[in-house]
Tab-separated table of C-alpha atoms in Angstrom:
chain	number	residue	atom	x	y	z
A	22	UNK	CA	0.000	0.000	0.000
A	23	UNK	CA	1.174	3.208	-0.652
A	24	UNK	CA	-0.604	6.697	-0.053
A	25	UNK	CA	0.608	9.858	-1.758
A	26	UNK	CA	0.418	13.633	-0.562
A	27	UNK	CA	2.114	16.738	-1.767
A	28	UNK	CA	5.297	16.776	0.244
A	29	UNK	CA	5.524	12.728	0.984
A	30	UNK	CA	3.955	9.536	0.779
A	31	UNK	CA	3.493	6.655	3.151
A	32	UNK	CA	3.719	2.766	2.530
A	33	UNK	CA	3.373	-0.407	4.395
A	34	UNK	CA	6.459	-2.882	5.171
A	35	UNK	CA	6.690	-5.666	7.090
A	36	UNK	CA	3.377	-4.590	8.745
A	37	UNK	CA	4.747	-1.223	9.858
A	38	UNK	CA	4.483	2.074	7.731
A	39	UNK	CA	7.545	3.998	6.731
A	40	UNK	CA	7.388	7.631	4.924
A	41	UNK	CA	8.901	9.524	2.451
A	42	UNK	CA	9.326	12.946	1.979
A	43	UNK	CA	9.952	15.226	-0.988
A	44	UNK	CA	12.735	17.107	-1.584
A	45	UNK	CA	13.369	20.278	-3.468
A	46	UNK	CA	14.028	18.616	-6.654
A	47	UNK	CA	10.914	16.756	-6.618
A	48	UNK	CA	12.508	13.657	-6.224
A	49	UNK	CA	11.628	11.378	-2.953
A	50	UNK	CA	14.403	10.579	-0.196
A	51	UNK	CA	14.647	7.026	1.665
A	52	UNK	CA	12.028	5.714	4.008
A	53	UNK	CA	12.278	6.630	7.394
A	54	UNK	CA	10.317	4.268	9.898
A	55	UNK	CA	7.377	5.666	11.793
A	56	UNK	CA	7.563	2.545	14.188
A	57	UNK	CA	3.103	2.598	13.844
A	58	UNK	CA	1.402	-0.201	12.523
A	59	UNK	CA	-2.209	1.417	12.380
A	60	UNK	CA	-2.312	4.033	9.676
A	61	UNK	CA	-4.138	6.355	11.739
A	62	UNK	CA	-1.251	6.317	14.577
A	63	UNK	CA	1.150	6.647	11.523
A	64	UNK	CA	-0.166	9.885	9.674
A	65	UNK	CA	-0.141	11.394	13.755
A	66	UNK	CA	3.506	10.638	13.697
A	67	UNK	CA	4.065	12.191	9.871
A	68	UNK	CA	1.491	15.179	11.091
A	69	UNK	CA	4.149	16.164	13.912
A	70	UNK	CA	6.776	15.324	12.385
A	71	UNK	CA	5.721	18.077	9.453
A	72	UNK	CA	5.071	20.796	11.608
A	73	UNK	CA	7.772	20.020	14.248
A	74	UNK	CA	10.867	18.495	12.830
A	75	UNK	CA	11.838	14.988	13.108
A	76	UNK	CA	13.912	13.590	16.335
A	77	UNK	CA	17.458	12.524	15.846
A	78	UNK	CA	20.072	11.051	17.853
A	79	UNK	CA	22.607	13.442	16.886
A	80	UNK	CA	20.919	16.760	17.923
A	81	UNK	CA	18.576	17.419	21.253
A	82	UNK	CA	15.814	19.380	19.116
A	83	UNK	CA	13.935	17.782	16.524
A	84	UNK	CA	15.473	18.903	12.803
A	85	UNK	CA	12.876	20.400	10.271
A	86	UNK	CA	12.236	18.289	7.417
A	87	UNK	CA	13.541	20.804	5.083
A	88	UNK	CA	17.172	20.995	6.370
A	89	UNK	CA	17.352	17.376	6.657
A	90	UNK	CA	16.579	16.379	3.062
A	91	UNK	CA	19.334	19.472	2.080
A	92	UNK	CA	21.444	17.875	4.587
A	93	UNK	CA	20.973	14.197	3.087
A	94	UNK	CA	20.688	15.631	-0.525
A	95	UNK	CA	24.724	17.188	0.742
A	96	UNK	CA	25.717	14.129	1.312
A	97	UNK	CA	24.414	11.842	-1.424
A	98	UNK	CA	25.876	14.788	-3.910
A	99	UNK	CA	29.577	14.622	-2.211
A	100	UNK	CA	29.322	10.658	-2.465
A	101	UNK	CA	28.577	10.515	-6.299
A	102	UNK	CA	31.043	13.462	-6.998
A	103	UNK	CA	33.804	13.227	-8.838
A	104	UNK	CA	36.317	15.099	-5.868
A	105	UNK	CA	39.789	16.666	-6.798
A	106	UNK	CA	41.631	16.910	-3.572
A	107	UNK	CA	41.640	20.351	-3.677
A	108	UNK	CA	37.529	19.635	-3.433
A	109	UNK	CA	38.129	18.074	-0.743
A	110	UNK	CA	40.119	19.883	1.173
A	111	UNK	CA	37.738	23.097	0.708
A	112	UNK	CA	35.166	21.257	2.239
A	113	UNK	CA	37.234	20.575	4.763
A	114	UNK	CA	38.161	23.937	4.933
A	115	UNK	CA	34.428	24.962	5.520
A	116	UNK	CA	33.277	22.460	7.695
A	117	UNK	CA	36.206	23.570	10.356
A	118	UNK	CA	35.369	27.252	9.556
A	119	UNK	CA	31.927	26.371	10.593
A	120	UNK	CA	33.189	24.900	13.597
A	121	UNK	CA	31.385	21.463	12.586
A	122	UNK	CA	34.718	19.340	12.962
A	123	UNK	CA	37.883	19.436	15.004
A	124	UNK	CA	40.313	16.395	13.741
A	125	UNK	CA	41.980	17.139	17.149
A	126	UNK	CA	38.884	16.229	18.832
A	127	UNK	CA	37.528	13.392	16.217
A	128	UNK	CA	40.705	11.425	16.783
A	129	UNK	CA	40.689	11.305	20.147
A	130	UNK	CA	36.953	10.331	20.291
A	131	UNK	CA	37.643	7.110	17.853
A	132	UNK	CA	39.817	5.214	20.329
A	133	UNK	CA	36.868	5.326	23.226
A	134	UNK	CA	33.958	3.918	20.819
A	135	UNK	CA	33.825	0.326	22.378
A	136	UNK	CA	34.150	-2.247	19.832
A	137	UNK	CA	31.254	-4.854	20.538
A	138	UNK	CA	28.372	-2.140	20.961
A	139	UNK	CA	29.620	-0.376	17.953
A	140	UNK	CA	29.541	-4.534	16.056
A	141	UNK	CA	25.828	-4.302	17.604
A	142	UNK	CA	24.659	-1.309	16.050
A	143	UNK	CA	26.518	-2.115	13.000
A	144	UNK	CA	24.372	-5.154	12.454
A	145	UNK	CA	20.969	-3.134	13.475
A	146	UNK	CA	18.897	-3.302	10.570
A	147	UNK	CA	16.964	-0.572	11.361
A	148	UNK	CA	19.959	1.706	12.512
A	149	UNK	CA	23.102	0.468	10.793
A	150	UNK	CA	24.255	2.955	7.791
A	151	UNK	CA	26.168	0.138	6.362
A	152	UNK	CA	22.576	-1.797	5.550
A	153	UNK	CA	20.864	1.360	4.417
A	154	UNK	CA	23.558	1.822	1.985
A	155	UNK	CA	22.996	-1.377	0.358
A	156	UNK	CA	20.070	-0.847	0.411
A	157	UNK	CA	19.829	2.692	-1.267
A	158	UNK	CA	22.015	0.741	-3.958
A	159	UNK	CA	19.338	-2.012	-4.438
A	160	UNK	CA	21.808	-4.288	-3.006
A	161	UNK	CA	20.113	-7.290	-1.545
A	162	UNK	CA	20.270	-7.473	2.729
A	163	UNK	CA	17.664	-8.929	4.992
A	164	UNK	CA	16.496	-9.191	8.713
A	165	UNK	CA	17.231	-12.193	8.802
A	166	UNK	CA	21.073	-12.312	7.629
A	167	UNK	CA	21.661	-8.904	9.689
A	168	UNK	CA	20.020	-10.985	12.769
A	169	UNK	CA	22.163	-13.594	12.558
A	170	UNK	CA	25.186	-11.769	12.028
A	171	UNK	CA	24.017	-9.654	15.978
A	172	UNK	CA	24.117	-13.401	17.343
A	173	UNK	CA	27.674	-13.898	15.882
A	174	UNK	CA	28.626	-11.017	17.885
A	175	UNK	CA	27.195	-11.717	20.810
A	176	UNK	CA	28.300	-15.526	21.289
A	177	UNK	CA	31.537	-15.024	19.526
A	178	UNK	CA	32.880	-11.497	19.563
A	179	UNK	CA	31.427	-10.352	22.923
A	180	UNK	CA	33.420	-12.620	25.471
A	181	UNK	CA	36.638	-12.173	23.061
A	182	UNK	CA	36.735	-8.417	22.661
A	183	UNK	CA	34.531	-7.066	25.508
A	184	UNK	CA	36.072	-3.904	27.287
A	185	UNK	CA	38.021	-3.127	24.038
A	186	UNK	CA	37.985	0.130	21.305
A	187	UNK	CA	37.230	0.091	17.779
A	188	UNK	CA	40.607	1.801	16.815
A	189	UNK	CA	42.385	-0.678	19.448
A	190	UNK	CA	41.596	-4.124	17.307
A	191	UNK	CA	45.253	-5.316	15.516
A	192	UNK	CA	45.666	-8.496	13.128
A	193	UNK	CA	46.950	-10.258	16.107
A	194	UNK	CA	43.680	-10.075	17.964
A	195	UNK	CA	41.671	-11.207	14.914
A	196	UNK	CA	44.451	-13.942	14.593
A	197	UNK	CA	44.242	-15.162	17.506
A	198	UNK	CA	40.303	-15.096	17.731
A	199	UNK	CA	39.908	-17.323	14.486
A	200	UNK	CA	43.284	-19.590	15.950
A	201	UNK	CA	40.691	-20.197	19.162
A	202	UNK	CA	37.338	-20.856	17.098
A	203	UNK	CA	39.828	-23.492	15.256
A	204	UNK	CA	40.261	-24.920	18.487
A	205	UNK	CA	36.942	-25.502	18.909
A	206	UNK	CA	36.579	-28.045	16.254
A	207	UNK	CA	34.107	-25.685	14.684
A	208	UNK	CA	33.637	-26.188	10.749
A	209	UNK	CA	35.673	-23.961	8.543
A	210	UNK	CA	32.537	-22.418	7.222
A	211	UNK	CA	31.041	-21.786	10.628
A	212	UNK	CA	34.162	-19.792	11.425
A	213	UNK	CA	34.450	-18.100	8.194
A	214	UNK	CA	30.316	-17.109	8.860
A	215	UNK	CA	31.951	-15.693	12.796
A	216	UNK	CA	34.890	-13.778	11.291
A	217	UNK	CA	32.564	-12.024	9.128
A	218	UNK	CA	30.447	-10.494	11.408
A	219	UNK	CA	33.856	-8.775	12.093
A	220	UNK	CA	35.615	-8.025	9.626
A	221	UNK	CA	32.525	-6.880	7.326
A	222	UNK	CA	32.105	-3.674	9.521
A	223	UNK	CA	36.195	-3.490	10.101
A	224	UNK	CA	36.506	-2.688	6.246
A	225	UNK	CA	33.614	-1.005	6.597
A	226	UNK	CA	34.952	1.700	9.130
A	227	UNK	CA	38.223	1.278	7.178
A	228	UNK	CA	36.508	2.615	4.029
A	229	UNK	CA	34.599	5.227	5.591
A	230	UNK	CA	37.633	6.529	7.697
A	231	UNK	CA	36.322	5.930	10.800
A	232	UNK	CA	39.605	4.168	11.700
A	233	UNK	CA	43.236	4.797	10.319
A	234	UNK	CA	44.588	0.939	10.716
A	235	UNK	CA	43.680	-2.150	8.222
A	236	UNK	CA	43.487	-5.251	11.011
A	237	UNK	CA	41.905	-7.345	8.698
A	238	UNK	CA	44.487	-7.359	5.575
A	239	UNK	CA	46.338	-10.357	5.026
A	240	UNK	CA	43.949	-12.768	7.529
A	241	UNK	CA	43.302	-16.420	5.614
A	242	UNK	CA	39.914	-17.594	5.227
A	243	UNK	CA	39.415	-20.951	7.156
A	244	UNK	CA	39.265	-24.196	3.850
A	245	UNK	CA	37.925	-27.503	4.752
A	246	UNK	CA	35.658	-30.318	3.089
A	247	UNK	CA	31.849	-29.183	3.871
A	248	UNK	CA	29.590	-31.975	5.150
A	249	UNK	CA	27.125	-33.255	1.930
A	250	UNK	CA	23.735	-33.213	2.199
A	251	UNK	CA	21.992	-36.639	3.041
A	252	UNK	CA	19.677	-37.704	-0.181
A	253	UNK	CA	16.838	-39.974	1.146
A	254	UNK	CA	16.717	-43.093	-1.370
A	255	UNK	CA	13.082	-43.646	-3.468
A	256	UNK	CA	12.143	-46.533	-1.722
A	257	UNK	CA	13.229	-44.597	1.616
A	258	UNK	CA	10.658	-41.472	0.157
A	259	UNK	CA	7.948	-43.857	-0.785
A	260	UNK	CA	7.539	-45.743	2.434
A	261	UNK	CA	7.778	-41.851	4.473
A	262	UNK	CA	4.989	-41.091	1.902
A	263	UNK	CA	3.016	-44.220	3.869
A	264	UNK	CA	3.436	-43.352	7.073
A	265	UNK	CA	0.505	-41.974	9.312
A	266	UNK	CA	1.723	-38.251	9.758
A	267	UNK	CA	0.053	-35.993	12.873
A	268	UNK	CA	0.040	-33.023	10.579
A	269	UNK	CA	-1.427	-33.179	6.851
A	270	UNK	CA	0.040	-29.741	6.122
A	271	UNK	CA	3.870	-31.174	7.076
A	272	UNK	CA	3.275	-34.259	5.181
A	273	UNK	CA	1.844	-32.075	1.861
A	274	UNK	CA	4.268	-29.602	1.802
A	275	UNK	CA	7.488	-32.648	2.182
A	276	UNK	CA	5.317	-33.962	-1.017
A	277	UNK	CA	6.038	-30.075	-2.720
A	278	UNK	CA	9.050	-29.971	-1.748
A	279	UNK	CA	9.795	-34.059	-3.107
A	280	UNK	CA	8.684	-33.366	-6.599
A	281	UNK	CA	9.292	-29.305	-7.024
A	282	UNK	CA	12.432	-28.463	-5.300
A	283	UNK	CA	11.305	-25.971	-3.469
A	284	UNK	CA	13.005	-24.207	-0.692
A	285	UNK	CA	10.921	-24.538	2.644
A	286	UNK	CA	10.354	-20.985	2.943
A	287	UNK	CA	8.676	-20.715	-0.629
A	288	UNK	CA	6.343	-23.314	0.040
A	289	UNK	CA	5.039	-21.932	3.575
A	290	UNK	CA	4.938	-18.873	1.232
A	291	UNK	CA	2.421	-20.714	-1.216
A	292	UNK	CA	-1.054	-18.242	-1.256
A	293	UNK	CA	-4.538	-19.867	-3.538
A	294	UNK	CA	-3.212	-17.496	-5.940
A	295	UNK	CA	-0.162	-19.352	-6.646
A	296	UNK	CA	-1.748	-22.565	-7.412
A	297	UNK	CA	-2.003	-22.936	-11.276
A	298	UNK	CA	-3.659	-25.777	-12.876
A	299	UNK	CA	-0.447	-27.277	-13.978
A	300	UNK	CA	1.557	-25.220	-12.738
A	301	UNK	CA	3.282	-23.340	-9.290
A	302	UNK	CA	3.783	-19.497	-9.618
A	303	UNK	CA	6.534	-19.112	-7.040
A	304	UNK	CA	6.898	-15.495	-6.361
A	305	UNK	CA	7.715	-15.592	-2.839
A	306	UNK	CA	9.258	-16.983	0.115
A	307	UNK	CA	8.405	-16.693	3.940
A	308	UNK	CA	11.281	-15.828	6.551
A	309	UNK	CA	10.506	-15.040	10.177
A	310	UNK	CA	13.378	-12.162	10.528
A	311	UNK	CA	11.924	-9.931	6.863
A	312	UNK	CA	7.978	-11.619	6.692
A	313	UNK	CA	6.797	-11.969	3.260
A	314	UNK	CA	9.711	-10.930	0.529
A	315	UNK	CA	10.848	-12.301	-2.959
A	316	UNK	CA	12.660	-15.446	-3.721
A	317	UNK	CA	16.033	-15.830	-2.774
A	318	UNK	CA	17.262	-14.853	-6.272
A	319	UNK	CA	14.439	-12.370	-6.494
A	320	UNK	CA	13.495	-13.427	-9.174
A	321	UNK	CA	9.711	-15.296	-10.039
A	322	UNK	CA	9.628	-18.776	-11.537
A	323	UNK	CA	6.930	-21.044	-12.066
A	324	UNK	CA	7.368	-25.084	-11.164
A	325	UNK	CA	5.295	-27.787	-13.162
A	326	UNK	CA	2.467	-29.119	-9.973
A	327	UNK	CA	1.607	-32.970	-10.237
A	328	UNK	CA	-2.370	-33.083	-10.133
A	329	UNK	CA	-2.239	-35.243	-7.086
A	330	UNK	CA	0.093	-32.597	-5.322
A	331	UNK	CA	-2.521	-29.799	-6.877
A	332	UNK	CA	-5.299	-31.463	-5.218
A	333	UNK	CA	-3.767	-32.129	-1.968
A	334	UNK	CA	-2.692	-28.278	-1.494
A	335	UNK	CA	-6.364	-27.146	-2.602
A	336	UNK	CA	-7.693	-29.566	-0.177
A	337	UNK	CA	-5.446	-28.449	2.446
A	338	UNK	CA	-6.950	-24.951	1.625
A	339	UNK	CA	-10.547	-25.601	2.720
A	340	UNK	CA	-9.394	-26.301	5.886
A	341	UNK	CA	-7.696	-22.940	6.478
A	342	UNK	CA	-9.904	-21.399	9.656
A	343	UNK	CA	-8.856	-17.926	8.551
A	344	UNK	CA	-10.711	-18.068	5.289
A	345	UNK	CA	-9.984	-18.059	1.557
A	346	UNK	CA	-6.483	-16.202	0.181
A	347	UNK	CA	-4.497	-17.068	3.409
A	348	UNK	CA	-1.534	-19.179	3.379
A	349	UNK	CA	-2.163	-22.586	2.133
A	350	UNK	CA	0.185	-23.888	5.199
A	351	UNK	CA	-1.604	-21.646	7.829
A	352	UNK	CA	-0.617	-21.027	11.270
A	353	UNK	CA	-2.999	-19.673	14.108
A	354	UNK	CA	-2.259	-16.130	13.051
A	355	UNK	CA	-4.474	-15.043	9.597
A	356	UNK	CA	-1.222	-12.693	8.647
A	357	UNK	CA	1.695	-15.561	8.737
A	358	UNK	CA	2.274	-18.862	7.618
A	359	UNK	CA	2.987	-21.894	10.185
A	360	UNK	CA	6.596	-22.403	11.542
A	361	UNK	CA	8.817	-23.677	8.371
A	362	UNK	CA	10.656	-25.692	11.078
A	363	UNK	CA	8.009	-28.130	11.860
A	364	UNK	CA	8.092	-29.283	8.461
A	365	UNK	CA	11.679	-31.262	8.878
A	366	UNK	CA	11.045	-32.048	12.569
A	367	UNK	CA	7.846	-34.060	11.509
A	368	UNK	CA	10.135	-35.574	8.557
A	369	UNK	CA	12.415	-36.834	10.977
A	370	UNK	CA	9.495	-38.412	13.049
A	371	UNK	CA	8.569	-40.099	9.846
A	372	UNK	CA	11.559	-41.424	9.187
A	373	UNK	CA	12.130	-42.733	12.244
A	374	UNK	CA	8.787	-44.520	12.143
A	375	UNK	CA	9.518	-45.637	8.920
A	376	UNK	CA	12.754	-46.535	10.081
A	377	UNK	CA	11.880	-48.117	13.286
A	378	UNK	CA	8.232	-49.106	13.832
A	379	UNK	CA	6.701	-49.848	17.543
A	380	UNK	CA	7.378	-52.524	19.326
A	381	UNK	CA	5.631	-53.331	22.882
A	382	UNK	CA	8.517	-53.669	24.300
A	383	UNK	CA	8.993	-49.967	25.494
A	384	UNK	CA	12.732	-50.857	25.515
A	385	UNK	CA	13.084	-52.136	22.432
A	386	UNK	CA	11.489	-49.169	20.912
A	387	UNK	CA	13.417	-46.686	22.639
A	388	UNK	CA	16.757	-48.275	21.399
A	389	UNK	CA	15.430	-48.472	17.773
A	390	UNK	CA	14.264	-44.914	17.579
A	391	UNK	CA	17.741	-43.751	19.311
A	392	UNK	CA	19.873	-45.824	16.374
A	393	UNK	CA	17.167	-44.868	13.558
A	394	UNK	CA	17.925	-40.978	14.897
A	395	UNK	CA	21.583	-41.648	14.911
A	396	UNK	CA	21.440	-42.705	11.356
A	397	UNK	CA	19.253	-39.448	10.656
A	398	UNK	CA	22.410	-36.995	11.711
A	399	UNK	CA	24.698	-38.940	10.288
A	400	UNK	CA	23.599	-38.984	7.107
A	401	UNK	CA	23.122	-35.429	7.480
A	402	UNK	CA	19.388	-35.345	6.350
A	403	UNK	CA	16.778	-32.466	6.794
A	404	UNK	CA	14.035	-30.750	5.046
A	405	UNK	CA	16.203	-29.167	2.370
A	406	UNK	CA	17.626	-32.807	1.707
A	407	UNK	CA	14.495	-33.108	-0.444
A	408	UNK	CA	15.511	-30.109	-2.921
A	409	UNK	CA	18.875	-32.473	-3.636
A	410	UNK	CA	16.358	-35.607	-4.441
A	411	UNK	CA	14.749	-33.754	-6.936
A	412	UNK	CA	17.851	-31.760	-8.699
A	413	UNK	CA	19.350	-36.264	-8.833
A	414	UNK	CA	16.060	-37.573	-9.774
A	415	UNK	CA	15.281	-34.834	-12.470
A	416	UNK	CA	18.925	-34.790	-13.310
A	417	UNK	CA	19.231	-38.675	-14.750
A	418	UNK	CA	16.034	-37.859	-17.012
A	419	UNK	CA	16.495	-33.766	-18.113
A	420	UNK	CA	18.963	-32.011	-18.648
A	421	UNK	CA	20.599	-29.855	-15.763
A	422	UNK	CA	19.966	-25.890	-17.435
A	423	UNK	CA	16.031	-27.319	-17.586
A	424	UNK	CA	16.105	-28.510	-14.252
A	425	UNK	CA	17.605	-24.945	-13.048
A	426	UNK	CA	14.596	-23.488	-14.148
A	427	UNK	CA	12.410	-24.343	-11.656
A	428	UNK	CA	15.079	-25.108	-8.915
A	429	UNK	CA	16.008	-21.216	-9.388
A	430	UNK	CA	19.500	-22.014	-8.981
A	431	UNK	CA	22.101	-19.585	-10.465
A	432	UNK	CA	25.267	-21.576	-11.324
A	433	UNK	CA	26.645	-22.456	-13.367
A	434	UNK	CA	27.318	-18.751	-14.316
A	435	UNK	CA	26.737	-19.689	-17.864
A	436	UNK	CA	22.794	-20.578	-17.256
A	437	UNK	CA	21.798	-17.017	-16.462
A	438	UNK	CA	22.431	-16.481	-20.188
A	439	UNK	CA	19.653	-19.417	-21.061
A	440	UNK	CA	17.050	-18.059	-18.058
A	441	UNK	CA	16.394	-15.617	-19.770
A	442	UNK	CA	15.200	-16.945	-23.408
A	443	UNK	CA	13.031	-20.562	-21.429
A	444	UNK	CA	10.551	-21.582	-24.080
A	445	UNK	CA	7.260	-23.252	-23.855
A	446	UNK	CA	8.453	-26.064	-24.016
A	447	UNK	CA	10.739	-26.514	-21.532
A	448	UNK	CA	8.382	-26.043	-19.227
A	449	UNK	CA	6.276	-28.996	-20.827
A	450	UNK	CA	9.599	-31.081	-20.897
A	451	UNK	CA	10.016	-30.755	-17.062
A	452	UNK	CA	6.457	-31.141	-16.540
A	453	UNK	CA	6.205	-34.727	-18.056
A	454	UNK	CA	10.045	-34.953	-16.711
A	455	UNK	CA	8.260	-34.573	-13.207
A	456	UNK	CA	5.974	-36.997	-13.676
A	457	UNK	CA	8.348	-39.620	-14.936
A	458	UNK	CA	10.659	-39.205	-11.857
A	459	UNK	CA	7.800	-39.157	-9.467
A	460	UNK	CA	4.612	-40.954	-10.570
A	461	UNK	CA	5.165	-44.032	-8.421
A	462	UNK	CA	6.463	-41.499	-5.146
A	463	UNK	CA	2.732	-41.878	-2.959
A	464	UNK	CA	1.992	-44.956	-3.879
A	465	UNK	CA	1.756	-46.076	-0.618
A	466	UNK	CA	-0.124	-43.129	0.742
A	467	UNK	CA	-2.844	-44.112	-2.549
A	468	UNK	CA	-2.903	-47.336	-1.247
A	469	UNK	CA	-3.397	-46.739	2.164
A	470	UNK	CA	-6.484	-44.493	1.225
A	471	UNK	CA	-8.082	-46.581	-1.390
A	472	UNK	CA	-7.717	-49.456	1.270
């Protein structure tokens, strides 16, 4: 939704409303959050904000609208300018004239800004000028990436570095940091993923001046064999099919995700809408951090839809208590789909039951279930195990730039230049691929029901 005035308009994201105003070129600056979810509430917020100035954390009076847009349009101008540095230097020149800087005074005020809450704030995605940036530049950043990176800090960094300055970290520190994850038998790409949340805003503050030293120049990335994904066998898929599951909308969206590829937030994503009648029209994805956004690559595809897996998602839609145009894999809330989670804990239950079925013997069971769950991590299975069955069972039958098309992934580099140009029939050659590599996959869930 967005609303349109004179001087600004006002949209919905992520269930809150952000506005933007209009500068003196006619042109509209960033969103700035009004932290209101009713829209009544928000256009209070925008009313005082008009006639009062908005609140900032640099100044203790609100600054009028007007000055901040010439401020920000200052800015954005000096960024994209082509600077001599005899430019430079007379803005310099100004700026001290004006009494707005004293590098005296800025350099002594670096070495007390305390590393961790500086990572903290750096990782805000709400505060951080870092994500804004990227995301003035249409660079791809969400919630849920920035969240992640915050619990890096605070489980990694934080007992490490705590008590320390920005301008105090050295290579040796970061050395010796990533020598003690090592230590900790961690896997290289888990403490590649830690040294990130780092070094990212190190080179960061590097580029933007905020400190003089380069700690994290010449630091080696962490190399080591990553642990494949398990692939459940077809025989293994068809008897999970025919187990008795506690939750038809885990079982049916496992059965998407068997014979579509689909990633698990996609298909908690899945709307009425969506549903073709060959066809899925995957145009978004669900994560708990960013809500409803686009697909990973951001880019729309559509998936050929067995009719049995068609009927079991429009069945699975009647029983939505919130009413038509929800989410096909509802939750108790009418505005969010259910917990993407659940879906590979109740595959594990399933294969475990299919795996190791009941016994009286209480026992008996117990130690069956424990070596059936054993098996389970070992072979490194989970929910997105089922988007590598369908890549290997599509593979032997299609070939692999076909198959990309509806798995939406984006190497090798040289498919991006087929994406573009898919014909008709490539869809129809995955469609009655897909029913080739799957036809005999429920078998024993048809059974069960006919019996």
């Amino acid at each position: 939704m967005s609303t349109f005035g004179a001087s600004y308009n006002f949209y919905l994201r992520n269930g809150v409303y952000y506005v933007r105003f209009r500068n003196s070129r006619g042109t509209f600056g960033s969103g700035i959050n009004t932290k209101k979810k009713n829209e009544r509430d928000a256009m209070l917020v925008i009313t005082d904000w008009l006639k009062n100035g908005i609140p900032t954390q640099d100044t203790k009076s609100p600054q009028p609208i007007d000055t901040m847009l010439e401020v920000k349009d200052l800015i954005a101008g000096i960024r994209k300018a082509s600077l001599s540095e005899k430019d430079a230097a007379t803005i310099v020149a100004i700026l001290k004239e004006r009494k707005l800087i004293d590098v005296s005074v800025e350099k002594k005020k670096v070495p007390n800004t305390d590393f961790i809450i500086w990572l903290e704030n750096f990782w805000d995605y709400d505060k951080s000028p870092y994500i804004e940036d990227k995301r003035l530049h249409n660079l791809r950043i969400g919630k849920r990436h920035a969240y992640d990176m915050q619990g890096r800090v605070l489980f990694h960094w934080k007992p490490f570095f705590e008590g320390r300055s920005l301008e105090s970290i050295t290579k040796n520190d970061l050395k010796t940091f990533s020598l003690g994850l090592a230590k900790k038998t961690l896997a290289a790409t888990t403490i590649n993923k830690i040294m990130l949340a780092g070094i990212v805003p190190l080179k960061w503050a590097k580029e933007n001046e905020i400190i003089t030293n380069s700690p994290f120049k010449g630091l080696m990335p962490f190399s080591g064999v990553k642990k494949k994904r398990g692939i459940l066998e077809i025989d293994e898929a068809v008897a999970i099919f025919s187990e008795d599951w506690k939750d038809e909308r885990c079982k049916t969206a496992n059965m998407v995700a068997s014979t579509t590829g689909l990633r698990a937030g996609e298909i908690i994503a899945i709307k009425l809408c969506d549903i073709g009648e060959d066809r899925l029209f995957v145009n978004h994805s669900w994560s708990e951090k960013d809500g409803l956004k686009g697909t990973k690559t951001n880019e729309p595809r559509e998936v050929p839809l067995l009719p049995d897996i068609r009927d079991k998602l429009l069945e699975l839609e009647k029983t939505n208590p919130h009413g038509r145009n929800g989410f096909i894999f509802y939750s108790t809330k009418p505005e969010r789909p259910m917990d993407g989670k659940l879906l590979s804990i109740a595959l594990r239950n399933a294969f475990l039951d299919m795996r190791y079925m009941n016994t009286k013997n209480d026992e008996e069971t117990k130690k069956g279930r424990e070596k059936a769950l054993a098996e389970w991590k070992k072979r490194n299975i989970c929910f997105h195990s089922w988007r590598h069955f369908y890549s290997s069972r599509m593979a032997d039958i299609i070939e692999a730039r076909k198959v990309m098309l509806v798995t939406g992934h984006k190497t090798p580099e040289v498919f991006q230049a087929y994406a573009d140009h898919a014909k008709a029939q490539d869809f129809n050659d995955l469609a009655n691929a897909t029913k080739t590599a799957f036809q005999n996959l429920y078998k024993g869930d048809q059974i069960k029901k006919a019996g």
